[in-house]
Amino acid sequence: MERKHCKPAFERADPARRETVLQTGIDEFSALGFENANINVIAKKAGISIGLMYKYFETKEDLFILCLEEAISELHRVIGEVLESDDKILVRAEKLIRTIQEAAEPNSRYVKLYNEITKMSDEKNVRYYADRIESVSYEAYTGFLARAKADGDIRPDCDERLFAFFFDSLLMTLQFSYTCDYYKERFTVYCGEDILEDNEKVVRELLKFLESAFTFSREDVKKLEN
Amino acid sequence: MERKHCKPAFERADPARRETVLQTGIDEFSALGFENANINVIAKKAGISIGLMYKYFETKEDLFILCLEEAISELHRVIGEVLESDDKILVRAEKLIRTIQEAAEPNSRYVKLYNEITKMSDEKNVRYYADRIESVSYEAYTGFLARAKADGDIRPDCDERLFAFFFDSLLMTLQFSYTCDYYKERFTVYCGEDILEDNEKVVRELLKFLESAFTFSREDVKKLEN
DNA sequence: TCTAAAAGGGTGAGCAGTTGCTCATAGCTA
DNA sequence: TAGCTATGAGCAACTGCTCACCCTTTTAGA
């Protein structure tokens, strides 16, 4: 379905060099964005010539995509560890939130790359990447929401897929809010200058929100439903 | 604090032309992004020479910023109408969701521009724009959340600012999910191919989620809090 | 074992296309 | 004459990418 994004020469290259090239790419792309990053500069910073760079990759975009895959698999590895456990839903949510907070600093380059593809438009293979990237958390979230429903931990009349979507939307936004400049600013507009330092407050309130966002009489909701 | 983003000549120009220039800019910037849009092309499509374009604007970036302001004020106008009413919180939420759904198509260019600045990094005046753009909804949401709290419609021990933040995060993501290609794909990964057509389902489930996202025993939450 | 050819790793000057922006010029009005 | 609107050829800088070239290693035939 999707061709490889590097030439054979790159696969044959020394693993240490491969790592250097990808990490340098991640540095530059996450700092400047795809368009503003300069592949000649990436080559220089990685200590190879552009000639060789183009022996490794067909295009600048292919290099970007490989960097992206690296970033995504790292992000998945981190949340994967959390998702393996077998906790109740809010305990799991708490672990996820704390992981996002703790991983914000060390993984900021990866999150920024993720944020970068978020503005990708259809011309390219949005579908392929969205599937690849999002389906991991999709599987995980719908899985444990289904179980939570069976256990009576969440309301029985909810749609697990939509609830998973809302849940992930909150976590994704939170991740960006600890990492990307604009989202960070927005975060402090809403929650005050100190919010980025007060991890406990965020954990506490988001868990409250998830537990029962807006308590509202069942009748009012019924009224809305018809 | 922030200089003007057009030269006097633009303010003197014919209002119809001003409109054409800004709308053409919004077209191009929302379709291609800031970097890939070509100011020479914008000038041509707007029916003026680039020479004149640069009599109107100092730089390409200034043109972009004026387009952005136009887009934002349009988005604010739309949600402003909804926020003026004096409904209970879930009724208000429902109106907002429906507005997002109905305005998705006609306002897609504005939403895409908004999404575009979301990846802006600090070098530029992120702070200024985040303040300008986000504080409108911030004021509105904290306002009616405070009232909802006073009325006993939401739990009394919540932090209104954080709750407003979570609420807005859900709505912002939803807005992108009806408009921006990557978010759209993600939406269907989570909720199925038909979700973009089933507005009622989204309204219903999001209201359920807001009403009581995860019902969970108070004791478990207490246990988490210490 | 020696040799020649083929294949691959590696280089970087520079091509070609793009694009933000300038400026010399012209017309029009007061 | 002065000051405005308006033009668009084209400058200058940038950058994705090529290609002629060098060096080393592997292969193959005598």
Short mmCIF file of C-alpha atoms (C1' of nucleotides) in Angstrom, two decimals:
data_model
loop_
_atom_site.label_atom_id
_atom_site.label_comp_id
_atom_site.label_asym_id
_atom_site.label_seq_id
_atom_site.Cartn_x
_atom_site.Cartn_y
_atom_site.Cartn_z
CA MET A 1 0.00 0.00 0.00
CA GLU A 2 2.82 2.39 0.71
CA ARG A 3 6.30 2.25 -0.72
CA LYS A 4 9.31 2.40 1.49
CA HIS A 5 10.59 5.81 2.33
CA CYS A 6 14.31 5.25 2.09
CA LYS A 7 16.63 3.73 -0.46
CA PRO A 8 18.48 0.43 0.14
CA ALA A 9 21.68 2.35 0.80
CA PHE A 10 20.20 3.76 3.98
CA GLU A 11 19.29 0.32 5.24
CA ARG A 12 22.82 -0.85 4.61
CA ALA A 13 24.35 2.15 6.36
CA ASP A 14 25.92 2.02 9.79
CA PRO A 15 23.19 2.00 12.48
CA ALA A 16 24.89 4.80 14.38
CA ARG A 17 24.79 6.95 11.29
CA ARG A 18 21.17 6.07 10.64
CA GLU A 19 20.35 7.17 14.15
CA THR A 20 22.29 10.42 13.74
CA VAL A 21 20.56 11.26 10.48
CA LEU A 22 17.08 10.58 11.86
CA GLN A 23 17.69 12.42 15.12
CA THR A 24 19.13 15.42 13.31
CA GLY A 25 16.11 15.37 11.02
CA ILE A 26 13.77 15.23 13.99
CA ASP A 27 15.64 18.14 15.57
CA GLU A 28 15.32 20.34 12.52
CA PHE A 29 11.82 19.39 11.44
CA SER A 30 10.40 19.76 14.93
CA ALA A 31 12.11 23.09 15.47
CA LEU A 32 11.33 24.68 12.10
CA GLY A 33 8.52 22.68 10.52
CA PHE A 34 8.72 20.77 7.27
CA GLU A 35 8.84 23.73 4.90
CA ASN A 36 11.37 25.81 6.83
CA ALA A 37 13.77 22.99 7.57
CA ASN A 38 16.62 22.82 5.07
CA ILE A 39 17.77 19.40 3.97
CA ASN A 40 21.23 20.70 3.08
CA VAL A 41 21.57 21.91 6.65
CA ILE A 42 20.31 18.60 8.04
CA ALA A 43 22.94 16.78 6.01
CA LYS A 44 25.67 19.10 7.24
CA LYS A 45 24.58 18.83 10.89
CA ALA A 46 24.40 15.05 10.57
CA GLY A 47 27.95 15.06 9.24
CA ILE A 48 27.27 13.75 5.74
CA SER A 49 27.19 15.38 2.31
CA ILE A 50 23.89 16.18 0.56
CA GLY A 51 25.04 13.87 -2.18
CA LEU A 52 24.96 11.02 0.28
CA MET A 53 21.72 12.22 1.77
CA TYR A 54 20.16 11.73 -1.64
CA LYS A 55 21.73 8.28 -1.87
CA TYR A 56 19.74 7.53 1.26
CA PHE A 57 16.45 9.29 0.44
CA GLU A 58 14.53 9.98 -2.73
CA THR A 59 13.23 13.34 -1.54
CA LYS A 60 13.17 15.68 1.42
CA GLU A 61 9.66 14.47 2.10
CA ASP A 62 10.78 10.87 2.42
CA LEU A 63 13.32 11.89 5.02
CA PHE A 64 10.58 13.75 6.87
CA ILE A 65 8.31 10.73 6.79
CA LEU A 66 10.95 8.44 8.21
CA CYS A 67 11.61 10.92 10.99
CA LEU A 68 7.89 11.03 11.65
CA GLU A 69 7.64 7.24 11.87
CA GLU A 70 10.49 7.24 14.34
CA ALA A 71 8.74 9.87 16.43
CA ILE A 72 5.40 8.11 16.35
CA SER A 73 6.77 4.74 17.33
CA GLU A 74 8.54 6.36 20.26
CA LEU A 75 5.30 8.01 21.41
CA HIS A 76 3.44 4.73 21.03
CA ARG A 77 6.08 2.89 23.01
CA VAL A 78 5.62 5.28 25.92
CA ILE A 79 1.83 5.09 26.09
CA GLY A 80 1.96 1.38 25.24
CA GLU A 81 3.57 0.66 28.57
CA VAL A 82 0.72 2.37 30.35
CA LEU A 83 -1.96 0.65 28.34
CA GLU A 84 -0.68 -2.84 29.10
CA SER A 85 -1.81 -2.69 32.67
CA ASP A 86 -5.22 -3.84 33.66
CA ASP A 87 -6.48 -1.06 35.87
CA LYS A 88 -9.87 0.41 36.22
CA ILE A 89 -10.66 3.20 33.84
CA LEU A 90 -9.96 6.24 35.98
CA VAL A 91 -6.76 4.76 37.31
CA ARG A 92 -5.68 4.24 33.76
CA ALA A 93 -6.66 7.77 32.86
CA GLU A 94 -4.57 9.06 35.73
CA LYS A 95 -1.55 7.09 34.58
CA LEU A 96 -1.96 8.43 31.07
CA ILE A 97 -2.16 12.01 32.26
CA ARG A 98 0.92 11.64 34.42
CA THR A 99 2.79 10.01 31.58
CA ILE A 100 1.94 12.91 29.30
CA GLN A 101 3.19 15.34 31.91
CA GLU A 102 6.41 13.50 32.59
CA ALA A 103 7.16 12.75 28.95
CA ALA A 104 6.38 16.30 27.79
CA GLU A 105 9.93 17.55 28.18
CA PRO A 106 11.96 14.58 26.88
CA ASN A 107 9.53 13.85 24.06
CA SER A 108 8.77 17.40 23.00
CA ARG A 109 10.43 16.95 19.61
CA TYR A 110 8.27 13.93 18.86
CA VAL A 111 5.07 15.66 19.90
CA LYS A 112 5.93 18.65 17.76
CA LEU A 113 6.40 16.41 14.75
CA TYR A 114 3.05 14.83 15.46
CA ASN A 115 1.53 18.29 15.68
CA GLU A 116 3.15 19.09 12.35
CA ILE A 117 1.27 16.42 10.41
CA THR A 118 -1.95 17.54 11.98
CA LYS A 119 -2.07 20.32 9.42
CA MET A 120 -1.34 18.01 6.50
CA SER A 121 -3.93 18.29 3.76
CA ASP A 122 -5.45 15.68 1.53
CA GLU A 123 -3.11 15.95 -1.44
CA LYS A 124 -0.76 13.68 0.49
CA ASN A 125 -1.57 10.36 2.13
CA VAL A 126 -3.42 11.75 5.10
CA ARG A 127 -5.56 8.64 5.26
CA TYR A 128 -2.60 6.30 5.46
CA TYR A 129 -0.95 8.26 8.26
CA ALA A 130 -4.05 8.91 10.27
CA ASP A 131 -4.81 5.18 10.18
CA ARG A 132 -1.31 4.22 11.13
CA ILE A 133 -0.95 6.74 13.91
CA GLU A 134 -4.38 6.92 15.43
CA SER A 135 -5.47 3.32 15.27
CA VAL A 136 -3.05 2.31 18.03
CA SER A 137 -4.73 4.50 20.62
CA TYR A 138 -8.10 3.79 19.06
CA GLU A 139 -7.71 0.05 19.67
CA ALA A 140 -6.52 0.63 23.18
CA TYR A 141 -9.20 3.10 24.20
CA THR A 142 -12.19 1.33 22.70
CA GLY A 143 -10.89 -1.89 24.23
CA PHE A 144 -10.82 -0.68 27.76
CA LEU A 145 -13.95 1.41 27.39
CA ALA A 146 -15.81 -1.72 26.32
CA ARG A 147 -14.57 -3.47 29.39
CA ALA A 148 -15.43 -0.52 31.60
CA LYS A 149 -18.92 -0.63 30.20
CA ALA A 150 -19.27 -4.34 30.89
CA ASP A 151 -18.08 -3.71 34.44
CA GLY A 152 -20.58 -0.89 34.90
CA ASP A 153 -17.86 1.72 35.32
CA ILE A 154 -19.29 3.92 32.59
CA ARG A 155 -22.84 4.58 31.56
CA PRO A 156 -24.34 1.69 29.64
CA ASP A 157 -26.00 3.76 26.95
CA CYS A 158 -22.83 5.40 25.59
CA ASP A 159 -21.15 4.78 22.27
CA GLU A 160 -17.66 3.49 23.02
CA ARG A 161 -16.14 4.79 19.84
CA LEU A 162 -17.32 8.32 20.34
CA PHE A 163 -16.37 8.25 24.00
CA ALA A 164 -12.92 7.02 23.02
CA PHE A 165 -12.74 9.88 20.55
CA PHE A 166 -13.63 12.47 23.19
CA PHE A 167 -11.22 10.93 25.64
CA ASP A 168 -8.38 10.95 23.14
CA SER A 169 -9.20 14.50 22.10
CA LEU A 170 -8.69 15.65 25.66
CA LEU A 171 -5.42 13.80 26.02
CA MET A 172 -4.10 14.90 22.65
CA THR A 173 -4.87 18.52 23.40
CA LEU A 174 -3.23 18.16 26.78
CA GLN A 175 -0.12 16.73 25.16
CA PHE A 176 0.09 19.68 22.77
CA SER A 177 -0.59 22.06 25.65
CA TYR A 178 2.57 20.93 27.43
CA THR A 179 4.69 21.11 24.30
CA CYS A 180 3.65 23.34 21.40
CA ASP A 181 4.03 27.07 21.80
CA TYR A 182 0.60 28.15 20.70
CA TYR A 183 -1.19 25.48 22.75
CA LYS A 184 0.96 26.35 25.73
CA GLU A 185 -0.12 29.96 25.53
CA ARG A 186 -3.74 28.94 25.18
CA PHE A 187 -3.33 26.73 28.22
CA THR A 188 -2.15 29.65 30.34
CA VAL A 189 -4.86 31.95 28.98
CA TYR A 190 -7.41 29.49 30.28
CA CYS A 191 -5.77 28.28 33.45
CA GLY A 192 -3.28 30.94 34.53
CA GLU A 193 0.48 31.40 34.24
CA ASP A 194 1.31 28.74 36.80
CA ILE A 195 -0.68 25.89 35.33
CA LEU A 196 2.34 24.43 33.57
CA GLU A 197 4.00 23.94 36.95
CA ASP A 198 1.03 22.52 38.79
CA ASN A 199 0.76 18.98 37.48
CA GLU A 200 -1.27 17.77 40.44
CA LYS A 201 -3.99 20.31 39.84
CA VAL A 202 -4.34 19.23 36.23
CA VAL A 203 -4.51 15.56 37.17
CA ARG A 204 -7.08 16.22 39.87
CA GLU A 205 -9.36 18.40 37.77
CA LEU A 206 -9.19 16.34 34.61
CA LEU A 207 -10.11 13.25 36.61
CA LYS A 208 -13.04 15.15 38.09
CA PHE A 209 -14.06 16.24 34.62
CA LEU A 210 -13.89 12.70 33.35
CA GLU A 211 -15.71 11.32 36.32
CA SER A 212 -18.61 13.64 35.92
CA ALA A 213 -18.09 16.60 33.71
CA PHE A 214 -21.39 18.34 34.04
CA THR A 215 -23.88 16.86 36.40
CA PHE A 216 -27.24 17.52 35.00
CA SER A 217 -30.68 16.16 35.57
CA ARG A 218 -31.62 13.18 33.45
CA GLU A 219 -34.86 14.87 32.54
CA ASP A 220 -33.16 17.79 30.90
CA VAL A 221 -31.08 15.45 28.84
CA LYS A 222 -34.14 13.47 27.83
CA LYS A 223 -35.76 16.67 26.77
CA LEU A 224 -32.82 17.43 24.53
CA GLU A 225 -32.88 14.02 22.96
CA ASN A 226 -36.16 14.33 21.17
CA MET B 1 2.00 46.52 21.91
CA GLU B 2 1.49 45.46 18.33
CA ARG B 3 1.93 47.58 15.27
CA LYS B 4 -0.65 47.73 12.51
CA HIS B 5 -0.38 45.11 9.85
CA CYS B 6 -1.16 47.15 6.77
CA LYS B 7 0.05 50.42 5.33
CA PRO B 8 -2.16 53.55 5.17
CA ALA B 9 -2.69 52.99 1.46
CA PHE B 10 -4.69 49.85 2.22
CA GLU B 11 -6.96 51.72 4.60
CA ARG B 12 -7.58 54.36 1.95
CA ALA B 13 -8.34 51.76 -0.71
CA ASP B 14 -11.79 50.95 -1.99
CA PRO B 15 -13.63 48.71 0.53
CA ALA B 16 -14.61 46.27 -2.22
CA ARG B 17 -10.99 45.86 -3.15
CA ARG B 18 -9.96 45.45 0.47
CA GLU B 19 -12.52 42.69 0.78
CA THR B 20 -11.32 41.00 -2.41
CA VAL B 21 -7.71 41.09 -1.32
CA LEU B 22 -8.45 39.64 2.12
CA GLN B 23 -10.79 36.95 0.81
CA THR B 24 -8.30 35.90 -1.85
CA GLY B 25 -5.63 35.77 0.81
CA ILE B 26 -7.84 33.64 3.03
CA ASP B 27 -8.51 31.32 0.08
CA GLU B 28 -4.87 30.79 -0.67
CA PHE B 29 -3.52 30.65 2.86
CA SER B 30 -6.19 28.23 4.03
CA ALA B 31 -5.74 25.98 1.01
CA LEU B 32 -1.93 25.90 0.94
CA GLY B 33 -0.71 27.09 4.32
CA PHE B 34 1.41 30.16 4.92
CA GLU B 35 4.66 28.86 3.45
CA ASN B 36 3.21 27.36 0.30
CA ALA B 37 0.93 30.22 -0.57
CA ASN B 38 2.48 32.59 -3.10
CA ILE B 39 1.90 36.30 -2.60
CA ASN B 40 2.44 36.99 -6.32
CA VAL B 41 -0.38 34.57 -7.06
CA ILE B 42 -2.62 36.14 -4.44
CA ALA B 43 -2.06 39.54 -6.01
CA LYS B 44 -2.88 38.20 -9.47
CA LYS B 45 -6.01 36.39 -8.30
CA ALA B 46 -7.15 39.48 -6.44
CA GLY B 47 -6.71 41.47 -9.65
CA ILE B 48 -3.94 43.80 -8.53
CA SER B 49 -0.23 43.95 -9.26
CA ILE B 50 2.34 42.79 -6.71
CA GLY B 51 3.70 46.31 -6.76
CA LEU B 52 0.40 47.51 -5.36
CA MET B 53 0.22 44.61 -2.96
CA TYR B 54 3.45 45.90 -1.44
CA LYS B 55 2.00 49.39 -1.29
CA TYR B 56 -0.69 47.82 0.89
CA PHE B 57 1.42 45.49 3.03
CA GLU B 58 4.94 45.58 4.36
CA THR B 59 5.46 41.83 4.04
CA LYS B 60 3.72 38.61 3.11
CA GLU B 61 3.41 37.88 6.80
CA ASP B 62 1.49 41.09 7.41
CA LEU B 63 -1.00 40.12 4.75
CA PHE B 64 -1.36 36.73 6.40
CA ILE B 65 -1.97 38.28 9.78
CA LEU B 66 -4.69 40.56 8.47
CA CYS B 67 -6.37 37.57 6.82
CA LEU B 68 -6.12 35.72 10.10
CA GLU B 69 -7.74 38.56 12.02
CA GLU B 70 -10.57 38.60 9.53
CA ALA B 71 -11.04 34.85 9.93
CA ILE B 72 -10.96 34.97 13.70
CA SER B 73 -13.43 37.78 14.00
CA GLU B 74 -15.79 35.88 11.74
CA LEU B 75 -15.51 32.77 13.92
CA HIS B 76 -16.05 34.84 17.03
CA ARG B 77 -19.09 36.48 15.51
CA VAL B 78 -20.68 33.10 14.91
CA ILE B 79 -20.12 31.66 18.37
CA GLY B 80 -20.84 35.06 19.89
CA GLU B 81 -24.45 34.79 18.83
CA VAL B 82 -24.79 31.49 20.62
CA LEU B 83 -23.10 32.72 23.76
CA GLU B 84 -25.41 35.68 24.19
CA SER B 85 -28.35 33.53 25.17
CA ASP B 86 -28.97 32.69 28.75
CA ASP B 87 -29.58 28.95 28.65
CA LYS B 88 -28.61 26.27 31.06
CA ILE B 89 -25.22 24.78 30.48
CA LEU B 90 -26.08 21.66 28.52
CA VAL B 91 -28.52 23.52 26.32
CA ARG B 92 -25.77 25.95 25.56
CA ALA B 93 -23.37 23.12 24.86
CA GLU B 94 -25.85 21.64 22.45
CA LYS B 95 -26.24 24.93 20.61
CA LEU B 96 -22.49 25.26 20.33
CA ILE B 97 -22.09 21.76 18.93
CA ARG B 98 -24.82 22.31 16.37
CA THR B 99 -23.32 25.63 15.38
CA ILE B 100 -19.97 23.97 14.83
CA GLN B 101 -21.59 21.35 12.65
CA GLU B 102 -23.60 23.81 10.60
CA ALA B 103 -20.79 26.32 10.23
CA ALA B 104 -18.21 23.67 9.32
CA GLU B 105 -18.78 23.91 5.59
CA PRO B 106 -19.21 27.66 5.10
CA ASN B 107 -16.47 28.55 7.57
CA SER B 108 -13.96 25.90 6.65
CA ARG B 109 -11.47 28.41 5.31
CA TYR B 110 -11.53 30.32 8.59
CA VAL B 111 -11.11 27.20 10.67
CA LYS B 112 -8.18 26.09 8.54
CA LEU B 113 -6.49 29.42 9.08
CA TYR B 114 -7.03 29.04 12.80
CA ASN B 115 -5.54 25.57 12.61
CA GLU B 116 -2.60 27.05 10.75
CA ILE B 117 -1.51 29.33 13.58
CA THR B 118 -1.80 26.47 16.01
CA LYS B 119 1.62 25.30 14.83
CA MET B 120 3.17 28.73 15.16
CA SER B 121 6.27 28.72 17.34
CA ASP B 122 7.54 31.21 19.82
CA GLU B 123 9.83 33.22 17.57
CA LYS B 124 6.73 35.10 16.50
CA ASN B 125 4.14 36.73 18.76
CA VAL B 126 2.39 33.57 19.83
CA ARG B 127 1.48 35.15 23.11
CA TYR B 128 -0.22 38.11 21.51
CA TYR B 129 -2.32 35.95 19.19
CA ALA B 130 -3.22 33.30 21.71
CA ASP B 131 -4.44 36.06 24.03
CA ARG B 132 -6.38 37.80 21.34
CA ILE B 133 -7.97 34.66 19.95
CA GLU B 134 -8.55 32.47 22.96
CA SER B 135 -9.59 35.01 25.54
CA VAL B 136 -12.97 35.55 23.87
CA SER B 137 -14.09 31.98 24.41
CA TYR B 138 -12.27 31.90 27.72
CA GLU B 139 -14.36 34.79 29.04
CA ALA B 140 -17.54 33.23 27.77
CA TYR B 141 -16.92 29.74 29.09
CA THR B 142 -15.65 30.66 32.53
CA GLY B 143 -18.55 33.07 32.80
CA PHE B 144 -21.26 30.55 32.24
CA LEU B 145 -19.45 27.81 34.12
CA ALA B 146 -19.35 30.08 37.16
CA ARG B 147 -23.06 30.60 36.86
CA ALA B 148 -23.67 26.90 36.36
CA LYS B 149 -21.74 26.26 39.53
CA ALA B 150 -23.75 28.81 41.47
CA ASP B 151 -26.92 27.18 40.16
CA GLY B 152 -25.71 23.73 41.17
CA ASP B 153 -25.61 22.50 37.58
CA ILE B 154 -22.01 21.37 37.84
CA ARG B 155 -20.10 19.90 40.71
CA PRO B 156 -19.20 22.52 43.31
CA ASP B 157 -15.61 21.38 43.83
CA CYS B 158 -14.40 21.92 40.29
CA ASP B 159 -12.02 24.56 39.00
CA GLU B 160 -13.95 26.61 36.45
CA ARG B 161 -10.88 27.60 34.46
CA LEU B 162 -9.71 24.06 33.97
CA PHE B 163 -13.20 22.87 33.19
CA ALA B 164 -13.54 25.65 30.64
CA PHE B 165 -10.23 24.52 29.17
CA PHE B 166 -11.39 20.91 28.85
CA PHE B 167 -14.70 22.00 27.41
CA ASP B 168 -13.05 24.23 24.83
CA SER B 169 -10.55 21.51 23.99
CA LEU B 170 -13.39 19.19 23.06
CA LEU B 171 -15.13 21.81 20.96
CA MET B 172 -11.95 22.96 19.25
CA THR B 173 -11.04 19.39 18.32
CA LEU B 174 -14.55 18.82 17.08
CA GLN B 175 -14.32 21.93 14.92
CA PHE B 176 -11.07 20.71 13.37
CA SER B 177 -12.57 17.25 12.96
CA TYR B 178 -15.27 18.62 10.67
CA THR B 179 -12.83 20.70 8.65
CA CYS B 180 -9.14 19.79 8.54
CA ASP B 181 -8.11 16.74 6.55
CA TYR B 182 -5.98 15.01 9.13
CA TYR B 183 -8.49 15.55 11.93
CA LYS B 184 -11.28 14.37 9.68
CA GLU B 185 -9.44 11.12 9.04
CA ARG B 186 -8.78 10.68 12.72
CA PHE B 187 -12.47 11.26 13.38
CA THR B 188 -13.45 8.42 11.05
CA VAL B 189 -10.76 6.12 12.44
CA TYR B 190 -12.35 6.53 15.84
CA CYS B 191 -16.01 6.72 14.95
CA GLY B 192 -16.46 5.08 11.55
CA GLU B 193 -16.80 6.31 7.99
CA ASP B 194 -20.31 7.65 8.45
CA ILE B 195 -19.71 9.81 11.47
CA LEU B 196 -19.32 12.96 9.39
CA GLU B 197 -22.90 12.50 8.17
CA ASP B 198 -24.48 11.66 11.49
CA ASN B 199 -24.64 14.97 13.29
CA GLU B 200 -27.34 13.83 15.68
CA LYS B 201 -25.24 10.99 16.99
CA VAL B 202 -22.36 13.32 17.73
CA VAL B 203 -24.61 15.79 19.52
CA ARG B 204 -26.22 13.06 21.56
CA GLU B 205 -23.01 11.35 22.60
CA LEU B 206 -21.04 14.47 23.32
CA LEU B 207 -23.85 15.70 25.54
CA LYS B 208 -23.82 12.36 27.34
CA PHE B 209 -20.07 12.62 27.71
CA LEU B 210 -20.37 16.10 29.13
CA GLU B 211 -23.21 15.18 31.39
CA SER B 212 -21.33 12.36 32.96
CA ALA B 213 -18.30 11.17 31.17
CA PHE B 214 -17.21 8.30 33.34
CA THR B 215 -19.44 7.44 36.21
CA PHE B 216 -17.23 6.21 38.92
CA SER B 217 -17.56 5.74 42.62
CA ARG B 218 -16.57 8.71 44.73
CA GLU B 219 -14.44 6.46 46.89
CA ASP B 220 -12.19 5.51 44.00
CA VAL B 221 -11.69 9.15 43.17
CA LYS B 222 -10.93 9.98 46.79
CA LYS B 223 -8.37 7.22 46.81
CA LEU B 224 -6.68 8.77 43.81
CA GLU B 225 -6.60 12.20 45.35
CA ASN B 226 -4.18 11.46 48.14
"C1'" DT C 1 47.86 -15.11 -7.27
"C1'" DC C 2 47.47 -11.26 -10.01
"C1'" DT C 3 44.69 -7.98 -12.44
"C1'" DA C 4 40.93 -5.64 -14.29
"C1'" DA C 5 36.44 -4.44 -14.05
"C1'" DA C 6 32.35 -3.63 -11.65
"C1'" DA C 7 29.86 -1.89 -7.73
"C1'" DG C 8 29.22 0.72 -4.01
"C1'" DG C 9 30.28 4.66 -0.52
"C1'" DG C 10 31.12 9.32 -0.39
"C1'" DT C 11 31.80 14.39 -1.97
"C1'" DG C 12 30.23 19.22 -2.93
"C1'" DA C 13 30.09 22.68 -6.66
"C1'" DG C 14 26.52 24.26 -8.84
"C1'" DC C 15 22.05 23.94 -11.72
"C1'" DA C 16 17.37 25.22 -12.15
"C1'" DG C 17 13.28 26.53 -10.35
"C1'" DT C 18 10.91 29.35 -7.10
"C1'" DT C 19 9.51 33.50 -4.76
"C1'" DG C 20 9.60 37.59 -1.62
"C1'" DC C 21 10.26 41.98 -2.76
"C1'" DT C 22 12.14 46.45 -5.40
"C1'" DC C 23 12.12 50.15 -8.43
"C1'" DA C 24 11.88 52.71 -12.58
"C1'" DT C 25 8.17 54.27 -14.83
"C1'" DA C 26 3.60 55.97 -16.09
"C1'" DG C 27 -0.77 58.00 -15.58
"C1'" DC C 28 -4.02 60.73 -13.06
"C1'" DT C 29 -5.64 64.48 -9.90
"C1'" DA C 30 -5.22 68.76 -7.38
"C1'" DT D 1 4.84 70.72 -9.44
"C1'" DA D 2 3.64 67.51 -6.06
"C1'" DG D 3 1.58 63.53 -4.55
"C1'" DC D 4 -1.09 59.84 -5.23
"C1'" DT D 5 -2.35 55.06 -7.40
"C1'" DA D 6 -0.82 51.52 -10.19
"C1'" DT D 7 2.24 48.46 -13.06
"C1'" DG D 8 5.22 44.29 -13.83
"C1'" DA D 9 9.92 43.16 -15.36
"C1'" DG D 10 13.25 41.39 -12.96
"C1'" DC D 11 16.69 41.18 -8.92
"C1'" DA D 12 18.65 38.46 -5.33
"C1'" DA D 13 18.44 35.00 -2.27
"C1'" DC D 14 17.22 30.49 -1.28
"C1'" DT D 15 17.03 25.54 -1.73
"C1'" DG D 16 15.78 20.85 -3.49
"C1'" DC D 17 18.32 18.08 -6.06
"C1'" DT D 18 21.95 16.34 -9.76
"C1'" DC D 19 26.07 14.75 -11.49
"C1'" DA D 20 30.81 14.24 -12.51
"C1'" DC D 21 34.17 12.65 -9.81
"C1'" DC D 22 37.07 10.17 -6.31
"C1'" DC D 23 38.10 6.32 -3.41
"C1'" DT D 24 37.63 1.69 -1.56
"C1'" DT D 25 35.91 -2.97 -1.73
"C1'" DT D 26 34.20 -6.93 -4.08
"C1'" DT D 27 33.94 -9.91 -7.93
"C1'" DA D 28 35.56 -12.65 -11.72
"C1'" DG D 29 38.42 -14.37 -15.21
"C1'" DA D 30 43.09 -15.84 -16.57
#
